[in-house]
Amino acid sequence: MLATAIHFHGDDVSANSAGDSNISALRALPGLHDAVLVGVVRREQGLLLAPGNPKDLRSLPDVLASGAKIAVRQPGAGAQFLLDALLKRAGISLKDLQRLEPPCLTGPDLAAAIRAGSADCGIATRAAAASAGLDFVPLIWESFDLLMRQRSYFRPALQALVGFLRDKRLQQRATELTGYDTAPAGQIRFAA
């Protein structure tokens, strides 16, 4: 493995601080060395909702109060970590929510469940909402980064990838998808 994609969420999740969660997670690892974190994008995460937002959901407390059914992701998925962190911040337990079972394996699967009427809402990217024709209530911007060893960073394959991250084609595609900010693309955000 030359690199792995990460997007962590901590107890301090908010619209403004979520971008530092990856760096905070890495700083908390004892003995971390020979690591570099390269920015890919910041992406907008929020509530995906049926067209027209028929239950008028604006927040996770609204989801709980309305009894809306929420589609969730499988344990270990980044979106599920985000939901867990947002619930903790709001003082809500996952078991208090009416959940769609089984969990959805991907953001597009979650969007399809909402589109089909199997769930009223779920957490995923703005791009997943847009591609499925769903409404979207923004909750946070998160950093989506690549973590690798410093020595791997200099390998030709990763240098080609970092070069592509700075390419106008990526910026254009991110604009088309909506909900992506390519400003950090290719930047070294952390080194140990």
CSV table of C-alpha atoms in Angstrom, one decimal, residues 48 107-108 111 115 125-134 173 176-178:
chain,number,residue,atom,x,y,z
A,48,LEU,CA,-29.8,13.9,2.4
A,107,GLY,CA,-23.3,7.0,-0.1
A,108,PRO,CA,-25.1,6.3,-3.4
A,111,ALA,CA,-29.2,8.1,-1.4
A,115,ARG,CA,-35.1,8.1,-3.2
A,125,THR,CA,-22.0,14.2,0.6
A,126,ARG,CA,-23.7,17.0,-1.3
A,127,ALA,CA,-22.6,15.3,-4.4
A,128,ALA,CA,-24.4,12.1,-3.5
A,129,ALA,CA,-27.6,14.1,-2.9
A,130,ALA,CA,-27.2,16.0,-6.2
A,131,SER,CA,-26.7,12.9,-8.3
A,132,ALA,CA,-29.8,11.3,-6.8
A,133,GLY,CA,-32.0,14.4,-7.1
A,134,LEU,CA,-32.4,14.7,-3.3
A,173,ARG,CA,-15.0,17.8,-12.2
A,176,GLU,CA,-19.6,19.7,-11.7
A,177,LEU,CA,-20.2,17.3,-8.8
A,178,THR,CA,-20.9,20.2,-6.3
